[in-house]
PDB file of C-alpha atoms in Angstrom:
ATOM      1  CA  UNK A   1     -12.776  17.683   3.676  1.00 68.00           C
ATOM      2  CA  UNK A   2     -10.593  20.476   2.884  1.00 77.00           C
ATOM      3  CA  UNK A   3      -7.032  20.203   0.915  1.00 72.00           C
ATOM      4  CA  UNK A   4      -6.026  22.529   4.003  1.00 68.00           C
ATOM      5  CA  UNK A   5      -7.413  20.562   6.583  1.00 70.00           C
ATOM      6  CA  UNK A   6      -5.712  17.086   5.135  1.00 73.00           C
ATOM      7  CA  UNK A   7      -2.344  18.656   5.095  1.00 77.00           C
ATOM      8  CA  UNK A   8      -2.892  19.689   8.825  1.00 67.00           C
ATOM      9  CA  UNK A   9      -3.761  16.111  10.042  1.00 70.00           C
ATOM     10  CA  UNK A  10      -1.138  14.472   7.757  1.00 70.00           C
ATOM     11  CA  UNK A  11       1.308  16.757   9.849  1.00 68.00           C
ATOM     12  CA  UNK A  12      -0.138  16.122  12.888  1.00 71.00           C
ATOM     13  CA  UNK A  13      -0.200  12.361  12.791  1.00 70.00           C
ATOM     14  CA  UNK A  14       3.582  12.586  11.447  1.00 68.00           C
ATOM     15  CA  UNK A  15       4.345  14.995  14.899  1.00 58.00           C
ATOM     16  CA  UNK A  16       2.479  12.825  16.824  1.00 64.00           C
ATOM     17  CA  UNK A  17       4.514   9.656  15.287  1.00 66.00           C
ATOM     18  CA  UNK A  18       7.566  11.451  15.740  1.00 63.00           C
ATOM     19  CA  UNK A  19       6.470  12.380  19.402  1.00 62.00           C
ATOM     20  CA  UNK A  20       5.817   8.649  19.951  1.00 65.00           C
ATOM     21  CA  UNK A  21       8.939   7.369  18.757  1.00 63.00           C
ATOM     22  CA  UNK A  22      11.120   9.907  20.262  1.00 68.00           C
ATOM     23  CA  UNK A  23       9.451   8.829  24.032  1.00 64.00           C
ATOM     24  CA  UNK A  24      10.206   5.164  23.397  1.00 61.00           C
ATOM     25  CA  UNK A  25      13.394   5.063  21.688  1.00 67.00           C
ATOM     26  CA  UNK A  26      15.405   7.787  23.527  1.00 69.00           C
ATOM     27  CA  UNK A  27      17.556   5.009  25.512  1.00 78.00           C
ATOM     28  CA  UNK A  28      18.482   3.428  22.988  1.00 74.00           C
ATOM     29  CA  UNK A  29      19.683   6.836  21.147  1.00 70.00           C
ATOM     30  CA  UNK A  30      21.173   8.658  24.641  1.00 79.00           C
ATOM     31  CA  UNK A  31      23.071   4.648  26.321  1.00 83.00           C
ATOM     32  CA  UNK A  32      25.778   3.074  24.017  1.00 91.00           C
ATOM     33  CA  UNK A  33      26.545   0.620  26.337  1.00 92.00           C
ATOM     34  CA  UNK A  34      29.222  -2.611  26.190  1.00 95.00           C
ATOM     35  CA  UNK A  35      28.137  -5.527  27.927  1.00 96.00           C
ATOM     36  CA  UNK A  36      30.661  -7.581  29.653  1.00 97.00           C
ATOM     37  CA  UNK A  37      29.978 -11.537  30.419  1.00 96.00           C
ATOM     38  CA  UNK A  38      30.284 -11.969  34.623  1.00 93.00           C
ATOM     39  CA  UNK A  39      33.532 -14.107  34.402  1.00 94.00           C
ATOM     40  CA  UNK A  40      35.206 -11.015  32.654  1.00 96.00           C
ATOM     41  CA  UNK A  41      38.335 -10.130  34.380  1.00 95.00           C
ATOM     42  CA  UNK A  42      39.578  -6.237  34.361  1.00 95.00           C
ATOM     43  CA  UNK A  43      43.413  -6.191  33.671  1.00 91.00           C
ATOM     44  CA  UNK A  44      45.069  -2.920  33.672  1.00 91.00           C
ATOM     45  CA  UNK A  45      49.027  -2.348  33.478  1.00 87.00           C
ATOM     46  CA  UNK A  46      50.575  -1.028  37.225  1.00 85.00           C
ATOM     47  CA  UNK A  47      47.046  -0.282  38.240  1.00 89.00           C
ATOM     48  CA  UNK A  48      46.318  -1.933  41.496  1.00 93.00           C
ATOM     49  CA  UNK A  49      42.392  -2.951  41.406  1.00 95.00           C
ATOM     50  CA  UNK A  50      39.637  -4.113  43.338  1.00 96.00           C
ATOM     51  CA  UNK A  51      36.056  -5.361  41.846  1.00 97.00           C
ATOM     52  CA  UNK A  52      32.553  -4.910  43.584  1.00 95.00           C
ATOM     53  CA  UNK A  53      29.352  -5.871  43.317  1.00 96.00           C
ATOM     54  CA  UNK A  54      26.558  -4.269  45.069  1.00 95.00           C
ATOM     55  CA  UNK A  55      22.870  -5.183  45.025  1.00 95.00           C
ATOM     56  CA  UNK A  56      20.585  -2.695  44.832  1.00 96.00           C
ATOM     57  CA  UNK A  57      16.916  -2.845  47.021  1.00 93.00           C
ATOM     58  CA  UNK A  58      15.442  -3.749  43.457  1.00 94.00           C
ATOM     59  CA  UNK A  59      17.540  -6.648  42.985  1.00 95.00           C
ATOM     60  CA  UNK A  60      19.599  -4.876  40.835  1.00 97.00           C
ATOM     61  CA  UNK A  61      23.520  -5.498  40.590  1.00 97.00           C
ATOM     62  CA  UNK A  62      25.973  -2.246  40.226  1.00 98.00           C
ATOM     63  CA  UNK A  63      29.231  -3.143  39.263  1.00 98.00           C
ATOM     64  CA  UNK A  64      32.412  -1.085  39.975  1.00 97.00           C
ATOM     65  CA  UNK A  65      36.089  -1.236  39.952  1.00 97.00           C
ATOM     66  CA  UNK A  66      38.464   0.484  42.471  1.00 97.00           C
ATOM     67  CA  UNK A  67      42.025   1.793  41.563  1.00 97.00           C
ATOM     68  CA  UNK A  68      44.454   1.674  43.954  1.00 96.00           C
ATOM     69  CA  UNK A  69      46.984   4.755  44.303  1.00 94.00           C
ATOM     70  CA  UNK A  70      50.874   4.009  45.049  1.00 91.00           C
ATOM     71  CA  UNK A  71      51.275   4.839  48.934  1.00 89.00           C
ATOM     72  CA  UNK A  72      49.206   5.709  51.325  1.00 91.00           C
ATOM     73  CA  UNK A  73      45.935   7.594  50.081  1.00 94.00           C
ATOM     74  CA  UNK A  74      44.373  10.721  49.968  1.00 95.00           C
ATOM     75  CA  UNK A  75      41.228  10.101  49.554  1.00 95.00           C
ATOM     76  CA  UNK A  76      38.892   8.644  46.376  1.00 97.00           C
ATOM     77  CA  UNK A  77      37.492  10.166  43.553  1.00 98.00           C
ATOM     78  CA  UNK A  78      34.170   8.916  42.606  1.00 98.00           C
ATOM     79  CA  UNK A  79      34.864   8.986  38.683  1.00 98.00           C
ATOM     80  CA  UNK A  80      30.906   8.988  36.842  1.00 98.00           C
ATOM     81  CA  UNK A  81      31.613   8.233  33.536  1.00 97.00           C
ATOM     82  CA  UNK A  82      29.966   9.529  29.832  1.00 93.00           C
ATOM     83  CA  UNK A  83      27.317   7.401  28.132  1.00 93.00           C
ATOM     84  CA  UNK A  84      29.442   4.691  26.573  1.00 92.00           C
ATOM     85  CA  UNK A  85      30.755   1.426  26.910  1.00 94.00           C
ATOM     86  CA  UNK A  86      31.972   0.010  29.983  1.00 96.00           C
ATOM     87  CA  UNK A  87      34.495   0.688  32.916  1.00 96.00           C
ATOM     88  CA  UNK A  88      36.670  -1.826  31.175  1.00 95.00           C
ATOM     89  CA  UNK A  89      37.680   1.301  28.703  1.00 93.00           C
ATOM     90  CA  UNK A  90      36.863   4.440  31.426  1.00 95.00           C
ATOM     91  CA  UNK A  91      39.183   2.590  33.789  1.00 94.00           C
ATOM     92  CA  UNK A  92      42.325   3.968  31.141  1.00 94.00           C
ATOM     93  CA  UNK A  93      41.477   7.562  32.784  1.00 95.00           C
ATOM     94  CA  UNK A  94      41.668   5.945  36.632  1.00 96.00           C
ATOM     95  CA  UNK A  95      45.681   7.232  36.272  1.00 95.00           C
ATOM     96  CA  UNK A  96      44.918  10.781  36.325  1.00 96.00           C
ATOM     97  CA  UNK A  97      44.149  10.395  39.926  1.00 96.00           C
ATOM     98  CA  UNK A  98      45.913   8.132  41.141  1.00 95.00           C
ATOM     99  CA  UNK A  99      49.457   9.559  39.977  1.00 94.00           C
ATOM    100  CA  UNK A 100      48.067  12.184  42.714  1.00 94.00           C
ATOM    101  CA  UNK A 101      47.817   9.915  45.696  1.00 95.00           C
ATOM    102  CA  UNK A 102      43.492   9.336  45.452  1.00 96.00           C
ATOM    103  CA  UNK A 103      41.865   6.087  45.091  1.00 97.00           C
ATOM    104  CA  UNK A 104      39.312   6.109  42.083  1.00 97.00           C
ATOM    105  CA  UNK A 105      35.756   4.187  42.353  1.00 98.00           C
ATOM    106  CA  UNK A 106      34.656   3.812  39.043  1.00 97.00           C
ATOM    107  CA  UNK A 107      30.871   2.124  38.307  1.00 97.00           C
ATOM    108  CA  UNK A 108      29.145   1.390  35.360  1.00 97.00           C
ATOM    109  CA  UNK A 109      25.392   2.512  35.290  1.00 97.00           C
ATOM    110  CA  UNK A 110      22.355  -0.264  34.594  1.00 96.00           C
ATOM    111  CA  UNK A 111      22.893  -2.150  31.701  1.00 95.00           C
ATOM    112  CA  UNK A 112      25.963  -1.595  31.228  1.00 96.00           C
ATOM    113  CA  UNK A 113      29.204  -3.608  31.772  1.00 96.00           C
ATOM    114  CA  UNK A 114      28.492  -6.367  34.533  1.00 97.00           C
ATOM    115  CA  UNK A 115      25.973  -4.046  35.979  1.00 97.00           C
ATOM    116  CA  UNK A 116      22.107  -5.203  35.620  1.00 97.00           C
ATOM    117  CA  UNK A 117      18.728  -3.534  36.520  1.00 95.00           C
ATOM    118  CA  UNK A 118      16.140  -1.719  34.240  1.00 93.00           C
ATOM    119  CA  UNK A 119      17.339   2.158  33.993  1.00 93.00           C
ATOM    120  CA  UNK A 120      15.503   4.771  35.188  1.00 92.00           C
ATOM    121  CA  UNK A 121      17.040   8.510  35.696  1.00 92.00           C
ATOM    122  CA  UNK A 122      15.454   7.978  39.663  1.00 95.00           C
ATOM    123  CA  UNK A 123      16.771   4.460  39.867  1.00 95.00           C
ATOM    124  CA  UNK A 124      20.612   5.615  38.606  1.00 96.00           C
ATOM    125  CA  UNK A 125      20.040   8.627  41.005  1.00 96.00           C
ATOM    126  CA  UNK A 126      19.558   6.025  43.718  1.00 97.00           C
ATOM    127  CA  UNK A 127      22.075   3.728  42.679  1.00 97.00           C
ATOM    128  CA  UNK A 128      24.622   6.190  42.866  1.00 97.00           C
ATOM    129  CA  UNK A 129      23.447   7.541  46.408  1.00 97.00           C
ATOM    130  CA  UNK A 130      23.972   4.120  47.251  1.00 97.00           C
ATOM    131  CA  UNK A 131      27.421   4.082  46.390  1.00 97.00           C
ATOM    132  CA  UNK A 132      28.073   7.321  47.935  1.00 97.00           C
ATOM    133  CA  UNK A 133      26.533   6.106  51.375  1.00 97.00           C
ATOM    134  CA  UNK A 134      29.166   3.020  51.060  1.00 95.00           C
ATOM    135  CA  UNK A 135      32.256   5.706  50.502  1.00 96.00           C
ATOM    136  CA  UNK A 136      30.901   7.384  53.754  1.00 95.00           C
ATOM    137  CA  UNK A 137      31.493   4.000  55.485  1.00 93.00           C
ATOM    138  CA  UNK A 138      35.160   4.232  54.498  1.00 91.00           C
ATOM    139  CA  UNK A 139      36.335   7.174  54.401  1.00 94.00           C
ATOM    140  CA  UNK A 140      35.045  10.876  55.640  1.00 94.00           C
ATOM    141  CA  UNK A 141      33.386  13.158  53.407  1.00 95.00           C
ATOM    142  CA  UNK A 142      36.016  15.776  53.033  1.00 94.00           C
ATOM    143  CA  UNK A 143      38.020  13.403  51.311  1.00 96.00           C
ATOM    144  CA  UNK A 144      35.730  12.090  48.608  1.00 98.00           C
ATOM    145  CA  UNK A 145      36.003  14.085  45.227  1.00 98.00           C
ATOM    146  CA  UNK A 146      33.049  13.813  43.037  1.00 98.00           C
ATOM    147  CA  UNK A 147      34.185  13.704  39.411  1.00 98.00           C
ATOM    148  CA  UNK A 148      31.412  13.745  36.504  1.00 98.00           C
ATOM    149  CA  UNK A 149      32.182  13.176  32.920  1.00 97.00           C
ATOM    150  CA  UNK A 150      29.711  14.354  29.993  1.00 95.00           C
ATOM    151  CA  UNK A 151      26.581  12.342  30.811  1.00 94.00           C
ATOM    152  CA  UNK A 152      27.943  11.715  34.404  1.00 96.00           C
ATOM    153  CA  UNK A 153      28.149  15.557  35.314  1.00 96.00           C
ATOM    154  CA  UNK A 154      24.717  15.585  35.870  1.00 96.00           C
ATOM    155  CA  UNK A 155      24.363  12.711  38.199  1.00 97.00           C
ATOM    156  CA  UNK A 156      27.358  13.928  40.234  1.00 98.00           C
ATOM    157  CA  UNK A 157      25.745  17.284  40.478  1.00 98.00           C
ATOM    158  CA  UNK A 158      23.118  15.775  42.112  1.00 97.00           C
ATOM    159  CA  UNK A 159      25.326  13.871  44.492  1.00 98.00           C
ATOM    160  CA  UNK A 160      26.646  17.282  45.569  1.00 98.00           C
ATOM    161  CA  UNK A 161      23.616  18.841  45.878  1.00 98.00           C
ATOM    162  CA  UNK A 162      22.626  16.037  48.503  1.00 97.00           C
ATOM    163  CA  UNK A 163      26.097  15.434  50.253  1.00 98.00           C
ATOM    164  CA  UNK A 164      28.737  17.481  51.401  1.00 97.00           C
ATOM    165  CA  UNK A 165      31.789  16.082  49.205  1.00 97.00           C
ATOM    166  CA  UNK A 166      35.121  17.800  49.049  1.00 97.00           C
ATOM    167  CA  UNK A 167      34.507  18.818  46.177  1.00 97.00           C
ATOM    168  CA  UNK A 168      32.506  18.478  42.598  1.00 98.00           C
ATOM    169  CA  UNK A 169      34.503  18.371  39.041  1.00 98.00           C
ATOM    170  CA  UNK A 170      32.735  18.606  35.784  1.00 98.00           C
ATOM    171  CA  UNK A 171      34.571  17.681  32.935  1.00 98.00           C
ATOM    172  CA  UNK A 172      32.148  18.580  29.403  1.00 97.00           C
ATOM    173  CA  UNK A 173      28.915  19.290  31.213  1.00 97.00           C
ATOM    174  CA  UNK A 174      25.525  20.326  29.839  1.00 94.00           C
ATOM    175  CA  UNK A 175      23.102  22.535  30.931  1.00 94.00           C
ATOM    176  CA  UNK A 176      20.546  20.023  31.228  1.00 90.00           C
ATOM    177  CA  UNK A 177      20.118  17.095  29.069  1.00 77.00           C
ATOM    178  CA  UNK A 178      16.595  18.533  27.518  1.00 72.00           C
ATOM    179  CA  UNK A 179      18.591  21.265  26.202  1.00 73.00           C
ATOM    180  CA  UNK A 180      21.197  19.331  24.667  1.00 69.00           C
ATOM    181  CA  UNK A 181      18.669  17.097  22.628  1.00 66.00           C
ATOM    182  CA  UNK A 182      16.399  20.683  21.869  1.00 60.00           C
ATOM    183  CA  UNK A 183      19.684  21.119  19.688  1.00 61.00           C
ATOM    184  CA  UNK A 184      19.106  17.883  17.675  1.00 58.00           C
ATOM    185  CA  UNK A 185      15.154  17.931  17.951  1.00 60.00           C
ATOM    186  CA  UNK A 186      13.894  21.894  18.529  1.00 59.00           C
ATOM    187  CA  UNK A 187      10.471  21.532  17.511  1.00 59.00           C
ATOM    188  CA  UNK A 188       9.527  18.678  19.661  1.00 57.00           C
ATOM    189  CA  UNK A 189       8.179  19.175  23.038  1.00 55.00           C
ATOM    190  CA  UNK A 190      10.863  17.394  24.953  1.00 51.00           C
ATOM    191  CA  UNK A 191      10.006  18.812  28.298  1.00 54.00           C
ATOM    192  CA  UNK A 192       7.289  16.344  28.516  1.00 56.00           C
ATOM    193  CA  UNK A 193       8.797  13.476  26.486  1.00 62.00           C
ATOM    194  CA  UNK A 194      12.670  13.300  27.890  1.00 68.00           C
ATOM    195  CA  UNK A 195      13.056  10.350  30.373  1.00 73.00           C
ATOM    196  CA  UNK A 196      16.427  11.950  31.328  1.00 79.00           C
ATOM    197  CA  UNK A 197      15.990  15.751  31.517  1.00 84.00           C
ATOM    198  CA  UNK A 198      19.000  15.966  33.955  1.00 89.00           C
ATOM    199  CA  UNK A 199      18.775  19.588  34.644  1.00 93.00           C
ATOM    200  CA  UNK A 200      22.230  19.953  35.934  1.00 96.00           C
ATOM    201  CA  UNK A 201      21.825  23.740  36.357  1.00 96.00           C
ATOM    202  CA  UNK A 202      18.897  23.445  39.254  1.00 96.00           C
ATOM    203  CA  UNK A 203      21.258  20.644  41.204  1.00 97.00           C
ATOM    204  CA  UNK A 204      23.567  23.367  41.454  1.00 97.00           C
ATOM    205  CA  UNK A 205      22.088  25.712  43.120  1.00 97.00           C
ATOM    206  CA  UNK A 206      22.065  23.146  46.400  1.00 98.00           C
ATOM    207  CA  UNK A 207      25.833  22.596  46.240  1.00 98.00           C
ATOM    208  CA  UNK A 208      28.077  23.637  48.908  1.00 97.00           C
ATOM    209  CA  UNK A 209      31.365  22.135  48.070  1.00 97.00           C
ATOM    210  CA  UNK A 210      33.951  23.901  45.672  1.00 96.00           C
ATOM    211  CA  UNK A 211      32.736  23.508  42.166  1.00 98.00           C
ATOM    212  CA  UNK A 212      35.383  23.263  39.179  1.00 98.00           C
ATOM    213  CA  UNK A 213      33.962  22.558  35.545  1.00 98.00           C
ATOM    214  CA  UNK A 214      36.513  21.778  32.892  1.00 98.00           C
ATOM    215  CA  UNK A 215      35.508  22.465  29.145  1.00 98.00           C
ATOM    216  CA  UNK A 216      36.926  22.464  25.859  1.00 98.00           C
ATOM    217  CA  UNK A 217      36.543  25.572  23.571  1.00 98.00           C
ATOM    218  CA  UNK A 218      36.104  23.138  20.339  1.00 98.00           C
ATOM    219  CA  UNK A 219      33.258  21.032  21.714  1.00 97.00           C
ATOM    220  CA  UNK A 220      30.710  20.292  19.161  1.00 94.00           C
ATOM    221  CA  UNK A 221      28.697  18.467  21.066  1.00 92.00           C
ATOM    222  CA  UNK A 222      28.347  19.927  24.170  1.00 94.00           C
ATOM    223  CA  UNK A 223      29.489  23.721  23.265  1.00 94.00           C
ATOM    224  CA  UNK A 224      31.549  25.491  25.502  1.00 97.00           C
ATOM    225  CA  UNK A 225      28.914  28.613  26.035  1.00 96.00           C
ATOM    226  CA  UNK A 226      27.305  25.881  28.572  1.00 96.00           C
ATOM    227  CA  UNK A 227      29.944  25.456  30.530  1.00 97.00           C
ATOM    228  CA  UNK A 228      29.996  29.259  31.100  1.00 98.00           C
ATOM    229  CA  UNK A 229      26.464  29.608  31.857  1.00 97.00           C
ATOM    230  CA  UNK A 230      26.443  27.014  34.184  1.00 98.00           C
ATOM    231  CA  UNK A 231      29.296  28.693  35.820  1.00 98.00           C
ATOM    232  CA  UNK A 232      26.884  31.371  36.518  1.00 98.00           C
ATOM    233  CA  UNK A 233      24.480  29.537  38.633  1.00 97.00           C
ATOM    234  CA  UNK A 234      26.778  29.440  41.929  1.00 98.00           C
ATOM    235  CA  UNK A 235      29.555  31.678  40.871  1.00 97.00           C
ATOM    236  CA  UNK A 236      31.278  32.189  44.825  1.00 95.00           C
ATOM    237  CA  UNK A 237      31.802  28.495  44.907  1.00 97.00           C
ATOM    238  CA  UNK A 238      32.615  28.111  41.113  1.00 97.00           C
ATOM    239  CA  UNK A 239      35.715  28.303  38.841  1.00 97.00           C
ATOM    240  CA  UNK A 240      35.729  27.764  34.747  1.00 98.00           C
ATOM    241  CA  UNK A 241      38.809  26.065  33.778  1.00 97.00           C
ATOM    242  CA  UNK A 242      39.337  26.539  29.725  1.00 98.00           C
ATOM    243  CA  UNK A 243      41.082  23.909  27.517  1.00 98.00           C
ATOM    244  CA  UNK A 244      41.770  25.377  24.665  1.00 98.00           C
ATOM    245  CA  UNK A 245      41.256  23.587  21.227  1.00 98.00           C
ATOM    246  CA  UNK A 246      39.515  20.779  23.634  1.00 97.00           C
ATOM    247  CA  UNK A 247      36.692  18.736  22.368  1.00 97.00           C
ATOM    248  CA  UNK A 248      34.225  16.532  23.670  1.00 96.00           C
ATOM    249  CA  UNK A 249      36.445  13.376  23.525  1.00 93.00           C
ATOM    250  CA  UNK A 250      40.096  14.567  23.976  1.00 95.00           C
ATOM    251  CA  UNK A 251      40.227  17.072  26.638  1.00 96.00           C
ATOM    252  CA  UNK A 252      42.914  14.242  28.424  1.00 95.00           C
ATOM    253  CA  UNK A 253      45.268  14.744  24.787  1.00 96.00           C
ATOM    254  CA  UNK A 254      45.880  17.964  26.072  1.00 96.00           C
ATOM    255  CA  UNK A 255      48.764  19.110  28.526  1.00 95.00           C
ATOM    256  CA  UNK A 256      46.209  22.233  30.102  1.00 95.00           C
ATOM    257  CA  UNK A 257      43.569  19.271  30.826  1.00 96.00           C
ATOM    258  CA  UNK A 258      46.308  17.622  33.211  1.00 96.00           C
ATOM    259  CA  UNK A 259      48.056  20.690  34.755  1.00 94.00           C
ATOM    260  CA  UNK A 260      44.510  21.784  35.213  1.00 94.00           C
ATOM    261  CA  UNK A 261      43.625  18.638  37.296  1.00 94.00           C
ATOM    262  CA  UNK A 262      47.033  19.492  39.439  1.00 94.00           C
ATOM    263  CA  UNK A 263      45.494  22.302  40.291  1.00 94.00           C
ATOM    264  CA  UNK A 264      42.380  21.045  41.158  1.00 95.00           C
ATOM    265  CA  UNK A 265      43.276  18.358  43.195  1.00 92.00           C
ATOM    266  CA  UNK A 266      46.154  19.659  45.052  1.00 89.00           C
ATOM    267  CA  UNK A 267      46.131  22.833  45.701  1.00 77.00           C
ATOM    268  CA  UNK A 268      44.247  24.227  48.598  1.00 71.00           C
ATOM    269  CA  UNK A 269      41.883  27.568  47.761  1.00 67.00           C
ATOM    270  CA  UNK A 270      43.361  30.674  49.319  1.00 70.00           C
ATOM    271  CA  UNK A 271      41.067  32.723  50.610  1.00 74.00           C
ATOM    272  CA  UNK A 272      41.637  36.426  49.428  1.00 76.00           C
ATOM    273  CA  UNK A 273      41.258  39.249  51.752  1.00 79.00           C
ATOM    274  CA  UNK A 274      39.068  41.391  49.028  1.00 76.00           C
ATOM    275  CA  UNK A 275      39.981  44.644  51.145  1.00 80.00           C
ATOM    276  CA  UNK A 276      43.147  44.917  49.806  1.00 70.00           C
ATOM    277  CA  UNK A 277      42.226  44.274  46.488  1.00 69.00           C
ATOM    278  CA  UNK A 278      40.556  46.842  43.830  1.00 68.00           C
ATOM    279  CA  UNK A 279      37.244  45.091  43.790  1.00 73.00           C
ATOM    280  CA  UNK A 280      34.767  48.375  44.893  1.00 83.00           C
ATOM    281  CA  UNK A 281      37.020  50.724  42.443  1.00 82.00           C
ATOM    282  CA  UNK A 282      34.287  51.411  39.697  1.00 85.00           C
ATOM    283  CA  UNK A 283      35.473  52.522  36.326  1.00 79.00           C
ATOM    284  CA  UNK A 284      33.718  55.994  35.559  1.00 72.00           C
ATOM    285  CA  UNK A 285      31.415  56.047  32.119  1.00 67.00           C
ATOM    286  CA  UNK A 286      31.361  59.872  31.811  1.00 65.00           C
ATOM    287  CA  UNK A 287      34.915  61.506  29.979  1.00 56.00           C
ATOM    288  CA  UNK A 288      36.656  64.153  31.998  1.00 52.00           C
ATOM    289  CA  UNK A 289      37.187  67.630  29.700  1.00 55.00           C
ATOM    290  CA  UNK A 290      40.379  69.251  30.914  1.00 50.00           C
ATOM    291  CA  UNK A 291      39.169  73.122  31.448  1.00 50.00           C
ATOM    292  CA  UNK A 292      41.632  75.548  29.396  1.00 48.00           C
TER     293      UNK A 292
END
């Protein structure tokens, strides 16, 4: 056998290997999840709560914990949370909605937490639609804000793309999850091997509610150029909100993040009447010579 050839099927095998490895170990290298024991009790200071348990067709259990605003409520802010621990540590963020009057549901996916089941991206999609349909037995539609967070942006751009929410927040969102891991892995052919492709950019298209995605310009793991492109893929319904200095992790350290989230939340759009505005005037490209 050829030198050449050897070196060719060494390199193959190894791709092949890699391949292999890649398909089976992804959860493991995409979930960091915390596992809390059933009796575990959620404790959080002045934060009203409420746990749930909901069983799944699969026998699966989804746990979630509901924060309770001071007075009467708005509405509730379905808060899907990064790729991390538990809702014992996401529940810190429920404040940032409920100093505004909304209730926040916050779940934890399979495996994670309380919350059992073997994961699946179909059988988190369903889990979640689940949910949703139980919000729609409390409370209308057009109060139910869909908030998505990193690894949760995705799977709340699919709820929007399905439902008719108020409206849908992405805080550090990727293009699609394929594309992220193409950073780490770019000669690997992940379109066939990701479990999780997400492609948050083709749920978009299907949404109908106001969409408002929230990025840092110091992001390192998610860069900020995706926020912008996904901005692109229903611009009339979509508005790019800039933190400045923001990166993956501390976009709530910043005083923009929360004035931002005002904003958001309770301000209602104003609907610009564009034929008073400048928006046909088209700059000219050829100079004007000033005849002597």
């Amino acid at each position: 056998m050829p030198y050449w050839l050897s070196i060719v099927i060494i390199v193959l095998v190894i791709y092949i290997a890699i391949s292999i490895a890649l398909y089976y170990l992804q959860d493991y290298m995409l979930f960091k999840p915390e596992k809390l024991p059933k009796d575990f009790q959620f404790d959080y200071d002045n934060q009203k709560t409420k746990e749930y348990n909901l069983e799944t067709r699969d026998g699966a259990v989804i746990n979630g914990l509901r924060f309770f605003p001071k007075g009467e409520s708005k509405g509730v802010v379905l808060y899907l949370k990064g790729n991390s621990k538990s809702i014992k540590g996401w529940g810190k963020f429920a404040v940032d909605f409920t100093r505004h009057g909304y209730d926040v549901l916050m779940v934890d996916y399979r495996g994670f937490g309380k919350s059992t089941g073997r994961r699946s991206q179909k059988a988190i999609k369903r889990d979640l639609q689940l949910i949703y349909n139980k919000l729609k037995e409390l409370t209308s539609e057009r109060n139910i804000i869909l908030y998505g967070r990193s690894l949760g942006s995705g799977f709340a751009a699919k709820l929007a793309s399905m439902n008719h929410p108020k409206m849908l927040v992405l805080d550090a969102p990727y293009y699609s999850l394929t594309k992220v891991t193409a950073r780490y892995a770019p000669f690997m052919p992940l379109s066939l091997l990701m479990k999780y492709p997400l492609p948050t950019y083709k749920w978009l298209k299907y949404v109908q509610c106001p969409i408002h995605i929230i990025h840092g310009t110091d992001d390192k793991l998610i860069p900020y150029k995706t926020s912008v492109k996904l901005s692109q893929v229903n611009p009339k319904l979509t508005k790019l909100h800039t933190v400045i200095g923001g990166g993956h992790k501390n976009l709530n350290n910043f005083e923009s993040y929360h004035s931002m989230l005002d904003d958001i939340i309770n301000k209602a759009p104003k609907t610009i009447d564009l034929k008073t505005t400048s928006i046909n005037v088209i700059h000219s490209s050829k100079s004007t010579k000033t005849k002597a």
